[in-house]
Coordinates of C-alpha atoms and ligand atoms in Angstrom, one line a residue:
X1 CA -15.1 -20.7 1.4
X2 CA -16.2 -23.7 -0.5
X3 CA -16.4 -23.3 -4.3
X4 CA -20.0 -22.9 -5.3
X5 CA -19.2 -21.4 -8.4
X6 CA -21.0 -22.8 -11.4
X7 CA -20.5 -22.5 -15.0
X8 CA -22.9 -19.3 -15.3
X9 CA -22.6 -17.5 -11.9
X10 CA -24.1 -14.1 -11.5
X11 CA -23.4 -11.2 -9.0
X12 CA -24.0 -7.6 -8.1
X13 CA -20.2 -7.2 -8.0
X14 CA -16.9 -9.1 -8.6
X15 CA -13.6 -8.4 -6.7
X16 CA -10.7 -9.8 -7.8
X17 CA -8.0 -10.6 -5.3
X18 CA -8.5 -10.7 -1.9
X19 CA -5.2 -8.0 -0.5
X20 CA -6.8 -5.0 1.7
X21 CA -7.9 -3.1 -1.9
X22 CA -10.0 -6.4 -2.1
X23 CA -11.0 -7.3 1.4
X24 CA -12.1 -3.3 1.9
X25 CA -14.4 -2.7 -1.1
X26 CA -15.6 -6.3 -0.1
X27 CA -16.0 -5.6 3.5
X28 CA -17.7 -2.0 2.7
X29 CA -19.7 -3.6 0.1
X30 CA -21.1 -6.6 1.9
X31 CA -21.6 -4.5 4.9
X32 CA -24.6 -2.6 3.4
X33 CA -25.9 -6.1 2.0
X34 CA -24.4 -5.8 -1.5
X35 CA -24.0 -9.3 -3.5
X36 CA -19.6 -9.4 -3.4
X37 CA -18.1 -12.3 -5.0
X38 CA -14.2 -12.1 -4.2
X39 CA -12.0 -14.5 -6.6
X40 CA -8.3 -14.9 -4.9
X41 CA -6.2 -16.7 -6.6
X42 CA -4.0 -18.1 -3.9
X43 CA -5.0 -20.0 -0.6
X44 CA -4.9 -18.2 2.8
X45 CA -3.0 -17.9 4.9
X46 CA -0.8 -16.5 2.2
X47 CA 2.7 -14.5 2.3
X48 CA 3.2 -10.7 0.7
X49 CA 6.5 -9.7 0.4
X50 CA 5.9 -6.3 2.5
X51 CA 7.5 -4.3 5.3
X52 CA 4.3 -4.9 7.2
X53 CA 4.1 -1.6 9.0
X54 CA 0.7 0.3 9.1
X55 CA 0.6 4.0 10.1
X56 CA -2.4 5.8 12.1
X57 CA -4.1 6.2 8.2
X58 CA -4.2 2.4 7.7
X59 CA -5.0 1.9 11.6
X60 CA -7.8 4.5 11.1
X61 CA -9.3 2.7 8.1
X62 CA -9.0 -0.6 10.3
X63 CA -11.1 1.0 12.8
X64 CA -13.9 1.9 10.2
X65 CA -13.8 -2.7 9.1
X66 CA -14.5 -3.2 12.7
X67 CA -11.4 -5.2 12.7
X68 CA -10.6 -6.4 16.2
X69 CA -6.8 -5.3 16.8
X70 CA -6.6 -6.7 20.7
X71 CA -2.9 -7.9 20.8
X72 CA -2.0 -6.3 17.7
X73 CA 1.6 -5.1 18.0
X74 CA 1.3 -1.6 18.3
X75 CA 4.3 1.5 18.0
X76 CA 4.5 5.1 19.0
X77 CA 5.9 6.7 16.1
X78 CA 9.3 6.4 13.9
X79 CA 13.1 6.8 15.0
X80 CA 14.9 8.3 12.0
X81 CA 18.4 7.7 11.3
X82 CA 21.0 9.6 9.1
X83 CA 23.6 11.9 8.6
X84 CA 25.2 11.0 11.8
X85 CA 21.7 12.3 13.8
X86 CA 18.9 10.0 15.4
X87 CA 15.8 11.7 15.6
X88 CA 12.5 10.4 17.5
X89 CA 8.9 11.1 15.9
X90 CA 5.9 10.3 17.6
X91 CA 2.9 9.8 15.5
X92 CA 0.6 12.9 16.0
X93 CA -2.7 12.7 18.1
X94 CA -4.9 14.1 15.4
X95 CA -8.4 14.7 15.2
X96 CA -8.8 12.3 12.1
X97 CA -6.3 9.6 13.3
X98 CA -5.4 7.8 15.7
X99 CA -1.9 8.6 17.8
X100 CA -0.4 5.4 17.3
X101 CA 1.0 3.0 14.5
X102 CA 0.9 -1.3 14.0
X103 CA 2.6 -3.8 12.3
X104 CA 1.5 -7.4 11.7
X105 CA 2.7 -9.7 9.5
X106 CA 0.7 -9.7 5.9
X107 CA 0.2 -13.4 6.1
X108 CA -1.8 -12.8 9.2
X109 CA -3.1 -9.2 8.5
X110 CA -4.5 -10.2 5.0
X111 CA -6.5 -13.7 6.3
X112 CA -7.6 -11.3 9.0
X113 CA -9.0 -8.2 6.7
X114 CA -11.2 -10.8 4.6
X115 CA -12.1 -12.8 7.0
X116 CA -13.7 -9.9 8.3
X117 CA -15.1 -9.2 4.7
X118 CA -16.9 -12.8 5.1
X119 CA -18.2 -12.5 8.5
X120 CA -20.5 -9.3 6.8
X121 CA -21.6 -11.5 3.8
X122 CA -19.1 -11.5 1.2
X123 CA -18.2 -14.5 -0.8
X124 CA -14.5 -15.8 -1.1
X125 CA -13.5 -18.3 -3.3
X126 CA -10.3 -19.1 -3.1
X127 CA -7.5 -20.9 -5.6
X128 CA -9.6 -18.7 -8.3
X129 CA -7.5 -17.3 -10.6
X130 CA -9.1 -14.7 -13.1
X131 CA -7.8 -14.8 -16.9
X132 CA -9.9 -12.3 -18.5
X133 CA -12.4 -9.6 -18.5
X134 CA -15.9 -10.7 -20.6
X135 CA -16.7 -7.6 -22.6
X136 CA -19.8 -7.1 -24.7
X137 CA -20.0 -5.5 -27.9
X138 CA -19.6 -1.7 -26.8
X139 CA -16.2 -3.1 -24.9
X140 CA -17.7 -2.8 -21.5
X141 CA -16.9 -4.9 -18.9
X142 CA -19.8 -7.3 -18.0
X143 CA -17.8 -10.1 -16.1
X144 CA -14.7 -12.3 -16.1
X145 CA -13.5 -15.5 -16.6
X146 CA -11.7 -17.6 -14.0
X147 CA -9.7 -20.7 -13.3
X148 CA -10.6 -22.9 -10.3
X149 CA -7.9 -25.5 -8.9
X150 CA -5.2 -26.7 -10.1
X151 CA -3.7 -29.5 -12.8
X152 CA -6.3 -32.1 -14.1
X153 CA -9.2 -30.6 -12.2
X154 CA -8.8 -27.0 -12.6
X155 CA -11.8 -25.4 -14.5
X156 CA -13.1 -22.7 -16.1
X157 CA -16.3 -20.6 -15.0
X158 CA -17.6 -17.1 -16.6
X159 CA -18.8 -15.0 -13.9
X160 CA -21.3 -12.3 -15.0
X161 CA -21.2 -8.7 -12.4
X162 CA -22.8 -5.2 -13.0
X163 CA -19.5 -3.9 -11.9
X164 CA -15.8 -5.7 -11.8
X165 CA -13.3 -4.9 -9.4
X166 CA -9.5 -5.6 -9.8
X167 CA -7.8 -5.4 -6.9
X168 CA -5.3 -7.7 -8.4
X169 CA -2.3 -5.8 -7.1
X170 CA 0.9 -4.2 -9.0
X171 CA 0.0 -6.7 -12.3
X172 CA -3.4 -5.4 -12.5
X173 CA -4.0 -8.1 -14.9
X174 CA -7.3 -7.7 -15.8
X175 CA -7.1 -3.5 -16.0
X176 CA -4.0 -4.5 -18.4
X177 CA -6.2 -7.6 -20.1
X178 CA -8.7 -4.4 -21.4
X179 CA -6.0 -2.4 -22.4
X180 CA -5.1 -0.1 -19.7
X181 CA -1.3 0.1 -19.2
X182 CA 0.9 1.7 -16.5
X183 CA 2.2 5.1 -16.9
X184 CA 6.0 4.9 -17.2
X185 CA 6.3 8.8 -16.5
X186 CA 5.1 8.0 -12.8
X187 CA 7.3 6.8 -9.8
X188 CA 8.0 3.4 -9.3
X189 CA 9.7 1.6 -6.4
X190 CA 11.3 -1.5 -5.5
X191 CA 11.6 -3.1 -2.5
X192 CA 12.9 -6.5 -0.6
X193 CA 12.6 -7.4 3.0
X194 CA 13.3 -10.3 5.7
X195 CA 12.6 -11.2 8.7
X196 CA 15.0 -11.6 11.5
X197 CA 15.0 -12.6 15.5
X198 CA 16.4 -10.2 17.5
X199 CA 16.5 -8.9 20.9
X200 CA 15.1 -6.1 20.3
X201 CA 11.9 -6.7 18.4
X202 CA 9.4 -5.3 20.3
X203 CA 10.3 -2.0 20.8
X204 CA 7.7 0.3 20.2
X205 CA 9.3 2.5 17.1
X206 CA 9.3 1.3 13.8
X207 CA 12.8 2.7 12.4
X208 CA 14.1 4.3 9.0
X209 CA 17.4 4.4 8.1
X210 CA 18.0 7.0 5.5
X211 CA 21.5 6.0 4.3
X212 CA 21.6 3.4 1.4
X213 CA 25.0 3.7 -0.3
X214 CA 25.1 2.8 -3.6
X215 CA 28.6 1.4 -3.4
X216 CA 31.1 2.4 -0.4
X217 CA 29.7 3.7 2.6
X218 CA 30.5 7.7 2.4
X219 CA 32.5 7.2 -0.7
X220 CA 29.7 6.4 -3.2
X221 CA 26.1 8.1 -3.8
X222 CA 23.0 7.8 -1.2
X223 CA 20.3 6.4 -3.0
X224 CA 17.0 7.8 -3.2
X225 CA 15.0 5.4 -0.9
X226 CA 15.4 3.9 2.8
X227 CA 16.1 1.3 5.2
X228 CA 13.9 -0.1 7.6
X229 CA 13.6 -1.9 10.8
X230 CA 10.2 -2.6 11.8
X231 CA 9.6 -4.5 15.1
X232 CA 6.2 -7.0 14.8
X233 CA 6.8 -8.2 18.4
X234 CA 7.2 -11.9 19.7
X235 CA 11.3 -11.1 19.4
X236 CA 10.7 -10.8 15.5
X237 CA 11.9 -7.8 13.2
X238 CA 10.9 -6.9 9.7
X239 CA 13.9 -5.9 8.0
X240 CA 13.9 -4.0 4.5
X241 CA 15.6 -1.7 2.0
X242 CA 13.5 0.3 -0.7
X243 CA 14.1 2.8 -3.3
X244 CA 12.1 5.3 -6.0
X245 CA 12.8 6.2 -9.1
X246 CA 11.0 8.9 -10.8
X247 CA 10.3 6.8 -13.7
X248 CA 9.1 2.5 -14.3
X249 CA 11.9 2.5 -15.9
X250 CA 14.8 3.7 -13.4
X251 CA 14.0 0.9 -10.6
X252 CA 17.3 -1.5 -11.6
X253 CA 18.2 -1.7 -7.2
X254 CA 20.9 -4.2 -7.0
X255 CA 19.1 -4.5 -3.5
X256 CA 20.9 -7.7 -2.4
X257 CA 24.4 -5.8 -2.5
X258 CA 22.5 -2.5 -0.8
X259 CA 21.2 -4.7 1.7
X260 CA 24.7 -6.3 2.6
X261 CA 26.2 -3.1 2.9
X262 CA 23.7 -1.7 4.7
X263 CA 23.4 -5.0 7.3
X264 CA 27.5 -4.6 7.7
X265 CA 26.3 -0.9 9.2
X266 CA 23.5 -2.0 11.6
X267 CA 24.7 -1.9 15.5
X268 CA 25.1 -5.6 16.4
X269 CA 22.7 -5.3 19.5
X270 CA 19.7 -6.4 16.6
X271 CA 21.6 -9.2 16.2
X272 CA 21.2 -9.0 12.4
X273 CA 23.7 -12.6 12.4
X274 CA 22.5 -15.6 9.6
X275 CA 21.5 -17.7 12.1
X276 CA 19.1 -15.2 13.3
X277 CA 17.3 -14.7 9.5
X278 CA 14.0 -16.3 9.7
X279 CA 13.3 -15.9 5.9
X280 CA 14.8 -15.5 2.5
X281 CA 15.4 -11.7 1.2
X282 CA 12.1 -10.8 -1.2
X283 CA 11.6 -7.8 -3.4
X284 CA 8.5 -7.0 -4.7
X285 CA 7.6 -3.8 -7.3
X286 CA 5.8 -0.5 -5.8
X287 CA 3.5 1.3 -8.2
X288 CA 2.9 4.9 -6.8
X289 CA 1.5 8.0 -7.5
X290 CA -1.6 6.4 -9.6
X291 CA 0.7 5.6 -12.1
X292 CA -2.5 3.3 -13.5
X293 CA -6.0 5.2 -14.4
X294 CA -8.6 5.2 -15.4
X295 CA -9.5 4.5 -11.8
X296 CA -13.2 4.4 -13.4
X297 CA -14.4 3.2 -17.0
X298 CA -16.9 1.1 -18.6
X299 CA -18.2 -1.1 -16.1
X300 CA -14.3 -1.8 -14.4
X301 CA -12.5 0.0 -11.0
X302 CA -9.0 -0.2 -10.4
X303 CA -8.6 0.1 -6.5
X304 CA -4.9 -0.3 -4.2
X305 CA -1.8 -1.3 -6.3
X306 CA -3.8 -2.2 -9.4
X307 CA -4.3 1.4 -9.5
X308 CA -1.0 2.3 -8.6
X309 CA -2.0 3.7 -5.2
X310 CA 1.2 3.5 -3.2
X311 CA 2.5 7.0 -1.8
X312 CA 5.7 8.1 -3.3
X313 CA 6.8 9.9 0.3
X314 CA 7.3 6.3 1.6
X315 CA 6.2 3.2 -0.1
X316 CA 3.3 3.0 2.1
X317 CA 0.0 1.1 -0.3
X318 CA -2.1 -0.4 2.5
X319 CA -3.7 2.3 3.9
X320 CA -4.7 4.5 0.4
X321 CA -5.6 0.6 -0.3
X322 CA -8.0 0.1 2.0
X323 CA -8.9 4.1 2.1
X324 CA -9.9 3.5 -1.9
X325 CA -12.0 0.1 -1.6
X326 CA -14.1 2.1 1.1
X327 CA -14.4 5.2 -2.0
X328 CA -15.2 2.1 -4.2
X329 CA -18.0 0.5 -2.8
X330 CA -20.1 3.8 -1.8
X331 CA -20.0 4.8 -5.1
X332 CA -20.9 1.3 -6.0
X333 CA -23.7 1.4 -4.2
X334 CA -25.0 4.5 -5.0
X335 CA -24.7 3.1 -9.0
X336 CA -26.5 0.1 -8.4
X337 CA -29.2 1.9 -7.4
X338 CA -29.2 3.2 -11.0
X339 CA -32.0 2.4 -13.9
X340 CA -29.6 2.3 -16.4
X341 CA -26.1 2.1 -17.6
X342 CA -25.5 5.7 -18.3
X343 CA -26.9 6.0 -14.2
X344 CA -24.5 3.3 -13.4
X345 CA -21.7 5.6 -14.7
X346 CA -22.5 8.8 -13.8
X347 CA -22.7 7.4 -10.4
X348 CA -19.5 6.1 -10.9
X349 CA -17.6 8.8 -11.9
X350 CA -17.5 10.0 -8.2
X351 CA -15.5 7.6 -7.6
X352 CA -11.8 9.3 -9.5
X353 CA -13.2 11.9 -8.5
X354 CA -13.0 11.2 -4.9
X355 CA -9.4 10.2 -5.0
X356 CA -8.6 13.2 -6.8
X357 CA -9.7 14.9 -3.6
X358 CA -7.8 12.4 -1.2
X359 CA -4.4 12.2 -3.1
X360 CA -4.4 13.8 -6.5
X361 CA -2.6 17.0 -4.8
X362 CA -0.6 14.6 -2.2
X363 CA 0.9 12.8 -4.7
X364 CA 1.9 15.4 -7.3
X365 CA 3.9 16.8 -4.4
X366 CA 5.0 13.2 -4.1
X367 CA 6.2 12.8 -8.2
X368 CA 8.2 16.5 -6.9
X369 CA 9.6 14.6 -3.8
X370 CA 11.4 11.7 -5.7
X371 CA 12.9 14.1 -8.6
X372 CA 14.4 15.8 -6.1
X373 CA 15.6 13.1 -3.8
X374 CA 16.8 11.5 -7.0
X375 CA 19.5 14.0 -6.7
X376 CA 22.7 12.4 -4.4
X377 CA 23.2 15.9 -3.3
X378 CA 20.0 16.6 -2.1
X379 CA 19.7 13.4 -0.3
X380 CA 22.6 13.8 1.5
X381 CA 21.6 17.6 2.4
X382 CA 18.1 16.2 3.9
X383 CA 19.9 14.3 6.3
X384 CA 23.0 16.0 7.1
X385 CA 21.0 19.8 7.6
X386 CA 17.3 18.8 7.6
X387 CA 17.2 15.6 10.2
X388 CA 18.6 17.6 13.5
X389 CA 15.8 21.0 13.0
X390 CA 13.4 19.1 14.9
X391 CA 10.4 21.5 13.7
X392 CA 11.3 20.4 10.3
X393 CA 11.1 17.2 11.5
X394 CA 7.2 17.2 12.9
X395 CA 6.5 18.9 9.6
X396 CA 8.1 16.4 7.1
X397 CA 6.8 13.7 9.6
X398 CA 3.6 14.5 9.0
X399 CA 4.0 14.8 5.2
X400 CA 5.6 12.0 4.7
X401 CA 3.1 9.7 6.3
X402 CA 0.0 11.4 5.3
X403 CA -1.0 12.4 8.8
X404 CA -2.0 15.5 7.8
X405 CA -5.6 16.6 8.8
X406 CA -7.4 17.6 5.6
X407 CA -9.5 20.1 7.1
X408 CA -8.4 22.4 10.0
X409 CA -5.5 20.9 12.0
X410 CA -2.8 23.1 13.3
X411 CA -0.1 25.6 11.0
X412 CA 1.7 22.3 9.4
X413 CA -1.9 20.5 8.5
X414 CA -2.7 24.1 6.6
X415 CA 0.7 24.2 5.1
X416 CA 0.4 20.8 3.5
X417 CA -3.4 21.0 2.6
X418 CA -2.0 24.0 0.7
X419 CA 0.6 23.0 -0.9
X420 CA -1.6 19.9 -2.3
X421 CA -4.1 22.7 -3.5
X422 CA -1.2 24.4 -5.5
X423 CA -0.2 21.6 -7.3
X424 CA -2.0 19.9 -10.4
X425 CA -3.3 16.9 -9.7
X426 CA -1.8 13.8 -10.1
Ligands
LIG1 C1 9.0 -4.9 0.0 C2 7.7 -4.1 0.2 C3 7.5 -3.5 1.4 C4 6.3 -2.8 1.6 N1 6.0 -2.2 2.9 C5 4.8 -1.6 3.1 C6 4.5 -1.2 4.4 O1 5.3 -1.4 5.4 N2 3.4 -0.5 4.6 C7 2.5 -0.3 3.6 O2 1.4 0.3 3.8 N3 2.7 -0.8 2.3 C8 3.9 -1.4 2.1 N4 4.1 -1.9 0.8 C9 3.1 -1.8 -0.2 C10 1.9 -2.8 0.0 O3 2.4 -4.1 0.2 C11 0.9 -2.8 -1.2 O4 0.7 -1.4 -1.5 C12 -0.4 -3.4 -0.8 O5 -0.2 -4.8 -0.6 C13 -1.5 -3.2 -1.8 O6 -2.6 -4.0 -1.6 P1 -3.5 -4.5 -2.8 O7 -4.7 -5.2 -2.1 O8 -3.7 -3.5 -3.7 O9 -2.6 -5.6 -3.5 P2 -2.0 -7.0 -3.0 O10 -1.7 -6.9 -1.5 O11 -0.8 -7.3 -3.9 O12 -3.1 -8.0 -3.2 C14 -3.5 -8.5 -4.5 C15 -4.2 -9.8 -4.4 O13 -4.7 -10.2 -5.6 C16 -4.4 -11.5 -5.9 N5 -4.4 -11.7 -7.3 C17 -3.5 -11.2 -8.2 N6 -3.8 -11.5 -9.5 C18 -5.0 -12.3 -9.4 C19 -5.8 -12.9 -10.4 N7 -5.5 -12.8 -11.7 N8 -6.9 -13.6 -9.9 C20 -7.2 -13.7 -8.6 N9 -6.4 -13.1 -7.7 C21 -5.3 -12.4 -8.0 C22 -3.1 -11.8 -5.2 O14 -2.9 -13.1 -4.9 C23 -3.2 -10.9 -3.9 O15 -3.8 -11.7 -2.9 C24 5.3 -2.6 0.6 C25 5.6 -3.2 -0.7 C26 6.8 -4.0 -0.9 C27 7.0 -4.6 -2.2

């Protein structure tokens, strides 16, 4: 979009960054004729180091943007491998989501998600990067500040909004700007991919291989994480390594040594050669189990990354990202309808509130997950004993990927639902 912005610009709501925590609140804003300025500080089409893949939650989300998936590469489930066992999972048929998984590139998948944010009214600016939050006296967030352009002809505008979004990603540079720091007691992973050729890109599971060695393969310790192998079609693989720690401050992966090992395991019909690598090997930082909150406070909302929204089962962040920014903007709208400001935040204090409900117990049961898989000895049990009991399997399937139906559903669904109720929330 062309910049328009002036020196004194003023709008219902600001988003800042333009991810799918950005493009959804924008989409579900501008959809029910909310004034959405979205400041994105790069130019699109733009890269994000990310495994790409997008389970039935995200596809189900996608579905509620009206985001046209023709030709989208889809995939049936995931093949697990470990332990000397391969086992095939098919995503469940359920009556909240969709039987089948995608993965598209984010440098497509990104244009495309606020693209469709535009075509319902919201406004993009990009090459806008935002500094600062403007407070008023009480400390409440009233607007930011941005950058436009670059060099000799970048300048600064203030933006005035009754309520500012950052969906900023793992930085969260604006939540931190105002003083609201990560949690270092909260999982945190780290991940790198690449992209490869290979003959067997467009198979239709996405794959996860489950031993990472930490030195010599079966002499050294598994490490609490996995390997993946997603296929985006069009002969091209995602290829990536990730692992949690239970704490920021555990993440140190050598992953480029992991990944060699790893590579020098693969079977050579994916053709995994260097002449076959189509990109450079990336890592990136995973902030999980809302390791960032207040999601909600004086006049700000942290949705996606920025609020540490990535699940701890498997470094998935763009479906709770886009699940959040639709939470977001009905609770926006419901506080703009407000007289006042105390209105404004009652109204918005549904908003934690509602991802309480989502995740809270899901990922508690997540922080659980990752001290125990920290463990070699339980990693290497999961996958030696747990991978071949196949009704294990559909069960730890379903957890793992949050594909469990929250209400109803079949024995597993009520296990999980349970378990999340038993557990403080996160
Ligand atoms: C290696 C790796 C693999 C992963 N694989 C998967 C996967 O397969 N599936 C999955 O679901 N998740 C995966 N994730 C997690 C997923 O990438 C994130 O959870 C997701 O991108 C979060 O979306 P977001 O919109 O919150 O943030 P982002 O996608 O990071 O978007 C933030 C946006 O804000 C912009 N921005 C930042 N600061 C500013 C500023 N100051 N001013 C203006 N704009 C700004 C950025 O340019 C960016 O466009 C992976 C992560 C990594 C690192």
């Amino acid at each position: 979009m062309v910049d328009e912005l002036t020196g004194d610009t003023r709008v219902a709501v600001v988003v800042v960054g333009a991810g799918p925590a950005g493009a959804s609140t924008a989409y579900h804003l501008a959809s029910v004729g909310i004034d959405v300025l979205v400041l994105e500080k790069a130019q699109f089409p733009r890269d994000k180091i990310c495994g790409d893949g997008l389970t039935p939650a995200a596809v189900h989300e996608l579905i509620l943007m009206g985001v046209d998936t023709t030709g989208w590469n889809r995939n049936r489930g995931l093949r697990v491998i470990g332990g000397g066992h391969t086992v095939e999972l098919e995503w469940p048929d359920q009556k909240s989501l969709p039987g089948y998984g995608m993965t598209r590139a984010r440098a497509t998948l990104d244009h495309e998600l606020i693209t469709r944010a535009v075509q319902v009214g919201a406004r993009l600016v990009e090459g806008a990067t935002v500094t600062a939050a403007l407070q008023d006296s009480s400390g409440r967030v009233v607007g930011v500040t941005a950058k436009i352009g670059k060099g000799a002809h970048a300048r600064l505008v203030e933006i005035r909004a009754d309520l500012v979004v950052d969906c900023g990603g793992v930085a969260a540079r604006l939540a931190t700007s105002v003083g609201i720091e990560k949690k270092p007691e909260r999982p945190m992973g780290v991940a790198a991919r690449t992209y490869f050729r290979s003959p067997r890109g467009d198979e239709d599971f996405m794959e996860s291989h489950l031993e990472l060695w930490s030195g010599k393969p079966g002499e050294s310790d598994l490490l609490p994480g996995y390997g993946w192998i997603f296929p985006m079609g069009d002969g091209i693989v995602n290829v990536g390594l990730g692992s949690v720690a239970s704490t920021a401050n555990a993440t140190k992966l050598p992953y480029r040594q992991v990944f060699e090992t790893w590579m020098r395991n693969i079977p050579e019909e994916w053709g995994f050669s260097e002449a076959h690598q189509i990109a450079p090997l990336r890592s990136a930082a995973l902030p999980m189990s809302f390791n960032r909150s207040p999601h909600y406070t004086c006049g700000l909302l942290l949705v996606g990354d920025a609020g540490g929204m990535v699940s701890a089962f498997n470094g998935e962040g763009i479906a709770p990202a886009l699940k959040a920014g639709r939470f977001a903007a009905q609770c926006i709208a419901q506080a703009l309808s407000r007289a006042d400001r105390r209105g404004v935040d009652r109204a918005m204090s549904q908003y934690p509130q509602m991802l309480k409900a989502e995740y809270g117990g899901y990922y508690q049961l997540g922080r659980i997950f990752v001290s125990l898989i920290e463990n070699p000895r339980i990693m290497r049990l999961c996958t030696t004993k747990g991978l071949p009991i196949p009704r294990l399997m559909t069960f730890v399937h379903k957890l793992l990927s949050d594909g469990y139906e929250r209400a109803g559903g079949d024995l597993d669904d009520r296990i999980i639902t349970a378990l999340t109720r038993l557990v403080p929330s996160a």
